[in-house]
Coordinates of C-alpha atoms in Angstrom, one line a residue:
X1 CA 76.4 116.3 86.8
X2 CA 80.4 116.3 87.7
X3 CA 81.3 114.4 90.9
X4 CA 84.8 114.5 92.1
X5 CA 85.9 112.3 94.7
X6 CA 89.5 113.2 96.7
X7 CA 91.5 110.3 96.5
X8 CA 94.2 112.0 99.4
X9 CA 90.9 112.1 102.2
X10 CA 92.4 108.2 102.4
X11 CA 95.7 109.1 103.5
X12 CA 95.7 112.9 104.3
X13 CA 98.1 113.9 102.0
X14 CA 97.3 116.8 99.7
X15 CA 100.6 117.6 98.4
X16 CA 104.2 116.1 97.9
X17 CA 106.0 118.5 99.6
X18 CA 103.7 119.2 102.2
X19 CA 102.0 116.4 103.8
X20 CA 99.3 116.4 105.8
X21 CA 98.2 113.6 108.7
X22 CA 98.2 110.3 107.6
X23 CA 95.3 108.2 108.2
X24 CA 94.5 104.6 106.9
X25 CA 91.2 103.7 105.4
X26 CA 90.6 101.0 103.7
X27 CA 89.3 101.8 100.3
X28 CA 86.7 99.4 98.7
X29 CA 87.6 100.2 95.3
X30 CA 91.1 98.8 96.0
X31 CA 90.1 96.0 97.7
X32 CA 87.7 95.4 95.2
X33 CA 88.7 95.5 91.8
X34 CA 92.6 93.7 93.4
X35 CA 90.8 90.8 94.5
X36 CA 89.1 90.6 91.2
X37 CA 92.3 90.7 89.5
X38 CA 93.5 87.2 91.9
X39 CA 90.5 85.5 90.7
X40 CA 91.6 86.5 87.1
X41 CA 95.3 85.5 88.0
X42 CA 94.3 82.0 88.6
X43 CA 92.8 81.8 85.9
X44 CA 95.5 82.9 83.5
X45 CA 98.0 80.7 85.8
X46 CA 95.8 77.6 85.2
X47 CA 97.6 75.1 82.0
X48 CA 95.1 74.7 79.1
X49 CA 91.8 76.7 81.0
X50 CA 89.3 77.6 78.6
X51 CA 88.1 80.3 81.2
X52 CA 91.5 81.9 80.4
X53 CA 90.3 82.7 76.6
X54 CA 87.6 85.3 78.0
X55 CA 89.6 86.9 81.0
X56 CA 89.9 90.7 80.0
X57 CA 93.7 90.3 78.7
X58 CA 92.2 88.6 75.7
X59 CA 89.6 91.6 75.0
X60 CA 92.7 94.7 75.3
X61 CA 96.2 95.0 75.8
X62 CA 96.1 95.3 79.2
X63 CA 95.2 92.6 81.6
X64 CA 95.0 91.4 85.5
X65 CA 98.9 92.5 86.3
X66 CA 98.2 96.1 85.6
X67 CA 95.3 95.6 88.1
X68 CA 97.5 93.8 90.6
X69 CA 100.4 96.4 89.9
X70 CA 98.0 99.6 90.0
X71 CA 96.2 98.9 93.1
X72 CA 99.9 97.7 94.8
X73 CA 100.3 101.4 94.2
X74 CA 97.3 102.7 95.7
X75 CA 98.2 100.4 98.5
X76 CA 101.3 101.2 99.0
X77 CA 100.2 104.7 99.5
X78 CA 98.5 104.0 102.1
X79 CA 100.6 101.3 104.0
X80 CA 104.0 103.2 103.5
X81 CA 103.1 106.6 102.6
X82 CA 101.9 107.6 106.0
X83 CA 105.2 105.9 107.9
X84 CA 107.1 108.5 105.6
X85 CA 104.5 111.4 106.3
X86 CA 104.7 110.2 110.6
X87 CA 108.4 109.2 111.1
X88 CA 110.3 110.6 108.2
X89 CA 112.2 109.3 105.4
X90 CA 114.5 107.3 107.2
X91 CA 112.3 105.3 109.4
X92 CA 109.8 105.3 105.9
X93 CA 112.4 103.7 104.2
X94 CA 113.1 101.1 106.8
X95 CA 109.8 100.3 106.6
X96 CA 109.8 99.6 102.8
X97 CA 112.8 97.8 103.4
X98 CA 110.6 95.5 105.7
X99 CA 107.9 94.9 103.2
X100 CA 110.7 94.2 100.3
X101 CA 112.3 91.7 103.0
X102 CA 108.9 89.6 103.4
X103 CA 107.8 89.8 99.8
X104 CA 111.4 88.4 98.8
X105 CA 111.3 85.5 101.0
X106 CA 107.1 85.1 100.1
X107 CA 109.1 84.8 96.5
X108 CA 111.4 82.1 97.6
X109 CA 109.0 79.9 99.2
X110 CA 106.5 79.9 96.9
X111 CA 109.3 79.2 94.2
X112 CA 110.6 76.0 96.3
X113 CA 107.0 75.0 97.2
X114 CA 106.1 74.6 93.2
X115 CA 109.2 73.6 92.5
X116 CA 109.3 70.2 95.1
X117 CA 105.5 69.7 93.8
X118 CA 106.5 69.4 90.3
X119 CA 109.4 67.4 91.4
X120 CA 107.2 65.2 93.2
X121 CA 105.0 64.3 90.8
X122 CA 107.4 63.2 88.6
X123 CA 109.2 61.1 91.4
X124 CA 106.6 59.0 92.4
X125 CA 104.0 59.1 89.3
X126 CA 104.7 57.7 85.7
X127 CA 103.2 60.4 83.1
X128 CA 104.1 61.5 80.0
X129 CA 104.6 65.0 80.7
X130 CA 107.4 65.8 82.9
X131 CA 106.3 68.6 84.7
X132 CA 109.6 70.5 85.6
X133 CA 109.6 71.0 82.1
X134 CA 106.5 72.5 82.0
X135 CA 107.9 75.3 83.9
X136 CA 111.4 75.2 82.1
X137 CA 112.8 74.4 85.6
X138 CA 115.5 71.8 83.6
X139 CA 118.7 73.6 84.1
X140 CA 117.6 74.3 88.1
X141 CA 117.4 70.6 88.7
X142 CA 120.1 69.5 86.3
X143 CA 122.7 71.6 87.5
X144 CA 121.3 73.1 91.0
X145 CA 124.0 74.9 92.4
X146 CA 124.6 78.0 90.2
X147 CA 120.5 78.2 90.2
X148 CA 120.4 78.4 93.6
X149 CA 122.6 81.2 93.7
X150 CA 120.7 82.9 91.0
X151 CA 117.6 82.3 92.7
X152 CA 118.4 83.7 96.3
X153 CA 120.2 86.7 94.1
X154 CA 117.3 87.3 91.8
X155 CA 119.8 86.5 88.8
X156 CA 117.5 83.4 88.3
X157 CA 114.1 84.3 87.6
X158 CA 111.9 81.9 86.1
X159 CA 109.1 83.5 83.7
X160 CA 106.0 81.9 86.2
X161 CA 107.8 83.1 89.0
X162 CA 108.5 86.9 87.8
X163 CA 105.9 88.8 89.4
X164 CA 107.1 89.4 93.0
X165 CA 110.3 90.1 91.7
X166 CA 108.9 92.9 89.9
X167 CA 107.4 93.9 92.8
X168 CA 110.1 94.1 95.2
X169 CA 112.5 96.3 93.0
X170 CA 109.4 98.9 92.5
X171 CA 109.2 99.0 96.1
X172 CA 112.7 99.8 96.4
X173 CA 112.4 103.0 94.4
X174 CA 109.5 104.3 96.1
X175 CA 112.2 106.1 98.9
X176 CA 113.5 108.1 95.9
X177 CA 109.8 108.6 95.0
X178 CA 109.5 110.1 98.4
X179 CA 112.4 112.4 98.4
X180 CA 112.0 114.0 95.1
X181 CA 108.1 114.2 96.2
X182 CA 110.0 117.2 98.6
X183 CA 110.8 119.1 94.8
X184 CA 107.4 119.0 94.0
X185 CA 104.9 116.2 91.8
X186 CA 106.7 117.5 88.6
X187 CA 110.6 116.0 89.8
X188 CA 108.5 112.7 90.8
X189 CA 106.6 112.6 87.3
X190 CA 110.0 113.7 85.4
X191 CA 111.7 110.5 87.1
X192 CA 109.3 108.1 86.5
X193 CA 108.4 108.9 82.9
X194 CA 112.5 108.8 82.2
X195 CA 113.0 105.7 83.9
X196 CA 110.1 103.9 82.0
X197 CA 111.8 105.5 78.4
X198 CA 114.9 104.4 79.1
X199 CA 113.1 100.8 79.7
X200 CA 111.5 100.6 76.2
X201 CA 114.1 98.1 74.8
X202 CA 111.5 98.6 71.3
X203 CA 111.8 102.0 71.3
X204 CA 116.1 102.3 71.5
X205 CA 116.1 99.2 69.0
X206 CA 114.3 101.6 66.7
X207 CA 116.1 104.6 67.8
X208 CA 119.4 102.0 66.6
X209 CA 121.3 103.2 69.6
X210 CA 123.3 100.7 70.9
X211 CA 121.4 100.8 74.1
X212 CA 119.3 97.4 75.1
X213 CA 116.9 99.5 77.3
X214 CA 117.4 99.3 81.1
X215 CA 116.1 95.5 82.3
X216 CA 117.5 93.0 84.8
X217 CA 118.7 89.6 83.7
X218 CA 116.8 86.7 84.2
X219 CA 118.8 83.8 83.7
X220 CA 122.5 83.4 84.5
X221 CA 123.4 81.4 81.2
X222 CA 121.4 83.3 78.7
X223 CA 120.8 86.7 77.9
X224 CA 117.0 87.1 78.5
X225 CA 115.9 89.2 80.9
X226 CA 113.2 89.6 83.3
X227 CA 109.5 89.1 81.4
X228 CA 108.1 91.8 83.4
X229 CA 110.7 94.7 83.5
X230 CA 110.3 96.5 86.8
X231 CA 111.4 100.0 85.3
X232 CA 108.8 99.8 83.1
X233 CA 106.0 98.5 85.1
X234 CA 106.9 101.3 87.8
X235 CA 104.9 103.4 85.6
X236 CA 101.3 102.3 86.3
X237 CA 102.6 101.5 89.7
X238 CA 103.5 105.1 90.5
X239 CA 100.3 105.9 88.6
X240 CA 98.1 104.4 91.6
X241 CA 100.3 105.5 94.6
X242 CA 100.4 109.0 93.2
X243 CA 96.5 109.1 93.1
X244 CA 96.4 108.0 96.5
X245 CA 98.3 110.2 97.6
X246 CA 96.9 113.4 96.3
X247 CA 98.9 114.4 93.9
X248 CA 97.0 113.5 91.0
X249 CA 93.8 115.2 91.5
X250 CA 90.7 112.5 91.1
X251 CA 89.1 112.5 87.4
X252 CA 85.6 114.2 87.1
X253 CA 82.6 112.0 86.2
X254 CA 81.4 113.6 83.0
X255 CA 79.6 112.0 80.3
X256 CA 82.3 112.9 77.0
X257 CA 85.4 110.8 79.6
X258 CA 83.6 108.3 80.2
X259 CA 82.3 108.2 75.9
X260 CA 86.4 108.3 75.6
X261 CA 87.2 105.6 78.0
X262 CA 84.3 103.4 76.9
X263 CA 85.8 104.3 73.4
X264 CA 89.4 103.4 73.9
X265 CA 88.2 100.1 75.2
X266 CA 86.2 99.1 72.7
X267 CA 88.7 100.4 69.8
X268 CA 90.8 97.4 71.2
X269 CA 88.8 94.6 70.8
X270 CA 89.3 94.3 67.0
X271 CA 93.2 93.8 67.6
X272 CA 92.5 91.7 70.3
X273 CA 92.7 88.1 70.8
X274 CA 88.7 87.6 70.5
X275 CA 88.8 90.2 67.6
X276 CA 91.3 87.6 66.1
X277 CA 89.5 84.3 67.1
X278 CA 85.7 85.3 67.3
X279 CA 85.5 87.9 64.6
X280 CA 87.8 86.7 61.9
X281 CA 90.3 89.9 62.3
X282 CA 93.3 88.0 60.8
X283 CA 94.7 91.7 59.4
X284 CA 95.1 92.4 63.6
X285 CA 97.4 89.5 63.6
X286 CA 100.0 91.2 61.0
X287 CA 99.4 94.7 63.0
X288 CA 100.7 93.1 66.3
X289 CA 103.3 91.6 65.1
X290 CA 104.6 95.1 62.9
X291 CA 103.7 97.2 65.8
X292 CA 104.8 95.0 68.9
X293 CA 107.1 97.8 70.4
X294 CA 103.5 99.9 71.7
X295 CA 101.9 96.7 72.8
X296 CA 104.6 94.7 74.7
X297 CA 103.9 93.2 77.8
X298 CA 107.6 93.0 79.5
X299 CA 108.3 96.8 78.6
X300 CA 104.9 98.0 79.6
X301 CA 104.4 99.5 76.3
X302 CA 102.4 103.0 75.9
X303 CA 98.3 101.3 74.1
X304 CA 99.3 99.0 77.1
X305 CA 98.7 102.1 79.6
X306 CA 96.5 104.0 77.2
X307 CA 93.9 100.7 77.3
X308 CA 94.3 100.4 81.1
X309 CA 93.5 104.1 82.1
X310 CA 90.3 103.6 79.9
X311 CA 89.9 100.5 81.9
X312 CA 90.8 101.7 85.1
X313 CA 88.2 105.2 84.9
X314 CA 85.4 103.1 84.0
X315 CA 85.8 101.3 86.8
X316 CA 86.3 104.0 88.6
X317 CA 83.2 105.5 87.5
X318 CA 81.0 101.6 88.1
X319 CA 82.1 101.3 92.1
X320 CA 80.6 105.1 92.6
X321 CA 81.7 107.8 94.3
X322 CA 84.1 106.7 97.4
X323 CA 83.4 102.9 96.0
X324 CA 79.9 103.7 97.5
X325 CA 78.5 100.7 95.2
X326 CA 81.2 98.3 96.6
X327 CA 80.4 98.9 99.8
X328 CA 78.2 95.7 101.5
X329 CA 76.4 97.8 104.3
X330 CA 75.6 100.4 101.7
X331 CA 72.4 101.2 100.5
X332 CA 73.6 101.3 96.9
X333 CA 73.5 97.5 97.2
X334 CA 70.0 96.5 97.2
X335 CA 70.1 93.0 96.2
X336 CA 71.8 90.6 99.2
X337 CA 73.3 88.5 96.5
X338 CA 75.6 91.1 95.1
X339 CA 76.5 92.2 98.8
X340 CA 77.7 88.5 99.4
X341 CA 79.7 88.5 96.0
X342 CA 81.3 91.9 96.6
X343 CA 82.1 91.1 100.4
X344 CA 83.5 87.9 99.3
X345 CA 85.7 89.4 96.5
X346 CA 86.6 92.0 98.4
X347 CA 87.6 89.8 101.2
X348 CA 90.2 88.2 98.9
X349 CA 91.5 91.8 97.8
X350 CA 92.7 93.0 101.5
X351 CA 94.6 89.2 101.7
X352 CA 96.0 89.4 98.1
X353 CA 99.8 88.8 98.7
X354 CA 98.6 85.2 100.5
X355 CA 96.2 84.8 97.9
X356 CA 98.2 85.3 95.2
X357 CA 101.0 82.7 97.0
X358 CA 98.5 80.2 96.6
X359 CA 96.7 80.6 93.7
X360 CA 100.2 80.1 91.4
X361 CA 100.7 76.1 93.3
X362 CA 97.0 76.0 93.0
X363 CA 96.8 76.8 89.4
X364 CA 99.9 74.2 88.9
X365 CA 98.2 71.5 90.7
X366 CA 94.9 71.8 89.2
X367 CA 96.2 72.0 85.9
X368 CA 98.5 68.8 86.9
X369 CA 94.5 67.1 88.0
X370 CA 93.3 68.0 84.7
X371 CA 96.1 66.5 82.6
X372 CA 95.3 62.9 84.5
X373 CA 91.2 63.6 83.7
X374 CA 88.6 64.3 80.8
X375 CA 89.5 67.9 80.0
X376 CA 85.8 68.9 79.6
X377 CA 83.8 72.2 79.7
X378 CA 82.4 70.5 82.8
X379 CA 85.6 69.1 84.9
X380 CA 87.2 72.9 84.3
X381 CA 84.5 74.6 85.0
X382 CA 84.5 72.8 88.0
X383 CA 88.0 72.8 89.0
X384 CA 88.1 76.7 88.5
X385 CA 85.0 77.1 91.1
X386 CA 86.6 74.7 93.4
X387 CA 90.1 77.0 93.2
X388 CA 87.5 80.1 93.4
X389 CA 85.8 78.7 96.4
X390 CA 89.7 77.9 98.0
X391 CA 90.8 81.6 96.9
X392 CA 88.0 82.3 99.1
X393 CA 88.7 80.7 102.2
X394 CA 92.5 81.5 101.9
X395 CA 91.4 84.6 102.5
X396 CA 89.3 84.4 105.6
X397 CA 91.7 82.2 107.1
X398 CA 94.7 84.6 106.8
X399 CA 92.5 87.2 108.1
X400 CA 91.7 85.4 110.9
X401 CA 95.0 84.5 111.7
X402 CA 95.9 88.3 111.5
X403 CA 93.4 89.2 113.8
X404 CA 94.9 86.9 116.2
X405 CA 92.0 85.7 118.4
X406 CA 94.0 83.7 120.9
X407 CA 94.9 87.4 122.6
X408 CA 91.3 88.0 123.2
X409 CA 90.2 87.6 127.2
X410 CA 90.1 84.0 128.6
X411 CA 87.0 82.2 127.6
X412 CA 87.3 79.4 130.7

């Protein structure tokens, strides 16, 4: 049996150059599987969490960012796409702008938030650890003034705090996304695939051009440069906003993809970090080191993408035609308690942005908890559900603020 499931009913477009009525839908699927990826975040995020050792980053190449990334895309689609398909370029544009404008200052408040709580537990507590070390934050508190300038100019981007900046630079290309999309899907898919070559720093180091690969840098007295490179990581971003848009048509469910994907995922696991630590693969350790340039994380390398589409159709394939099985109300969910986990995940996934805002000082404070108790199976396992549970109701308070119920009629 093929199913094929239109991806473009979401936002009405069918085509690049000729889009149709916009219209947004929520999609369960995206919801979903991006508020999966938070609880995954804070796990990664958390110092020294033993949960961390299972999350899917240590089974494949890919990992919870491509996840976050991905469904930013299909989001994005959604969100913006129809303000460029109702009010034009320009006014689509402005409202891109808009997005980048919060997201940047979302960045910079989350940065000086973690920043004065590290800087506040060493003020008034007597550890051993110093914990602006523990994010590398020496030279911004040592010598504030040219850090401050780097931070408010994105010249200064610490590695914890890299994903937003990532974000908002991606966003900022997605106007030239739309005005190409007038050539036709081919100029879109011609720029995007150029721009990620020319951000393969492994692959122009091999080619002994010269040429660094196109990055931003990250720290105004060094040369590194961003972790995550945003020309790279455009890729899978584009990926996602150009199936929700229509112009990638929806994969088929047939039996021999779905033996590939399933293959491609499991082909990983041996040069993955379980096939190292739990089966004794210590040749994978030598192949990832001699072949790092198709596996890097900052460049978005190509088994990188390769492992997540295998990832991503799967999942595709698990949530059912239309994300019928992630739906709550559906009858594809028999069981209540899978209807409360997906409607609580799911719940998370349409609030991720203040989720995700929270999770990173979580994750820093709960690590900071566990450094001052018994690091058992028991007290992390604990203080993971405890951040879980807070994920949680970040979520339904931000939606509740958004709903704003003080503009409802007067109650007396």
């Amino acid at each position: 049996m093929t199913t094929t499931i239109d991806f473009s009913s979401y936002t009405g477009a069918s085509a690049p150059a000729r889009p149709a009525k916009a219209v947004r839908v929520r999609d369960p699927r995206l919801d979903f599987y991006r508020g999966i990826a938070m609880f995954i975040i804070l796990c990664a995020h958390t110092p020294s969490n033993y949960f961390s050792s299972w999350i899917p980053a240590r089974w494949g190449f890919s990992d919870a960012t491509e996840i976050f990334v991905f469904c930013s895309g299909m989001a994005s689609a959604i969100a913006f796409g129809s303000s460029f398909d109702r009010r034009g370029w320009v006014l689509g544009t402005a409202r891109v702008g808009q997005r980048v404008w919060q997201v940047y200052w979302a960045h910079i408040g989350m940065f000086m938030a973690i920043a004065t709580m590290m800087a506040a537990i060493d003020h008034f507590g007597d550890y051993d650890k110093v914990y602006i070390g523990s994010l590398n934050l020496w030279k911004f508190f040592s010598d504030p003034a040219p850090q401050l300038i780097g931070l408010m100019s994105l010249t200064y981007v610490p590695n914890y705090f890299d994903i937003l900046p990532m974000y908002m630079v991606i966003l900022a290309m997605m106007p030239l996304v739309m005005a190409l999309s007038r050539l036709g899907f081919w100029a879109v898919a011609v720029a995007v695939v150029a721009v990620w070559i020319l951000a393969q720093g492994a692959l122009w180091a091999w080619l002994d051009t010269g040429f660094a690969g196109l990055s931003l840098p990250a720290e105004p007295w060094s040369d590194r440069r961003w972790f995550f490179n945003p020309f790279a990581w455009q890729l899978v971003f584009f990926t996602g906003f150009a199936l929700m848009r229509g112009w990638i048509p929806a994969p088929p469910v047939r039996w021999w993809i779905v033996a590939l994907a399933a293959f491609v995922v499991l082909a990983n696991v041996p040069l993955s970090h379980v096939g190292m630590r739990e089966f004794g693969f210590d040749w994978a350790k030598d192949w990832r080191i001699a072949n790092t340039g198709w596996i890097d994380k900052s460049d978005f390398a190509l088994l990188r993408y390769v492992h997540f589409l295998g990832l991503a159709y799967l999942a595709y394939v698990v949530a059912g035609p239309g994300g019928a099985r992630l739906q709550p109300e559906g009858e594809s969910l028999p069981l209540r308690g899978w209807r409360v986990i997906v409607t609580l995940i799911t719940k998370v996934g349409q609030q991720s942005l203040a989720v995700f805002l929270f999770s990173m000082a979580f994750a820093r404070f709960s690590g900071f908890v566990m450094d001052q108790t018994e690091r058992t199976a028991a007290n992390m396992a604990l203080a993971n559900f405890v951040g879980f549970a807070l994920l949680i109701a970040v979520a339904y308070g931000v939606a509740w603020f958004k709903s704003q119920p003080w503009r409802g009629s007067a109650t007396g």
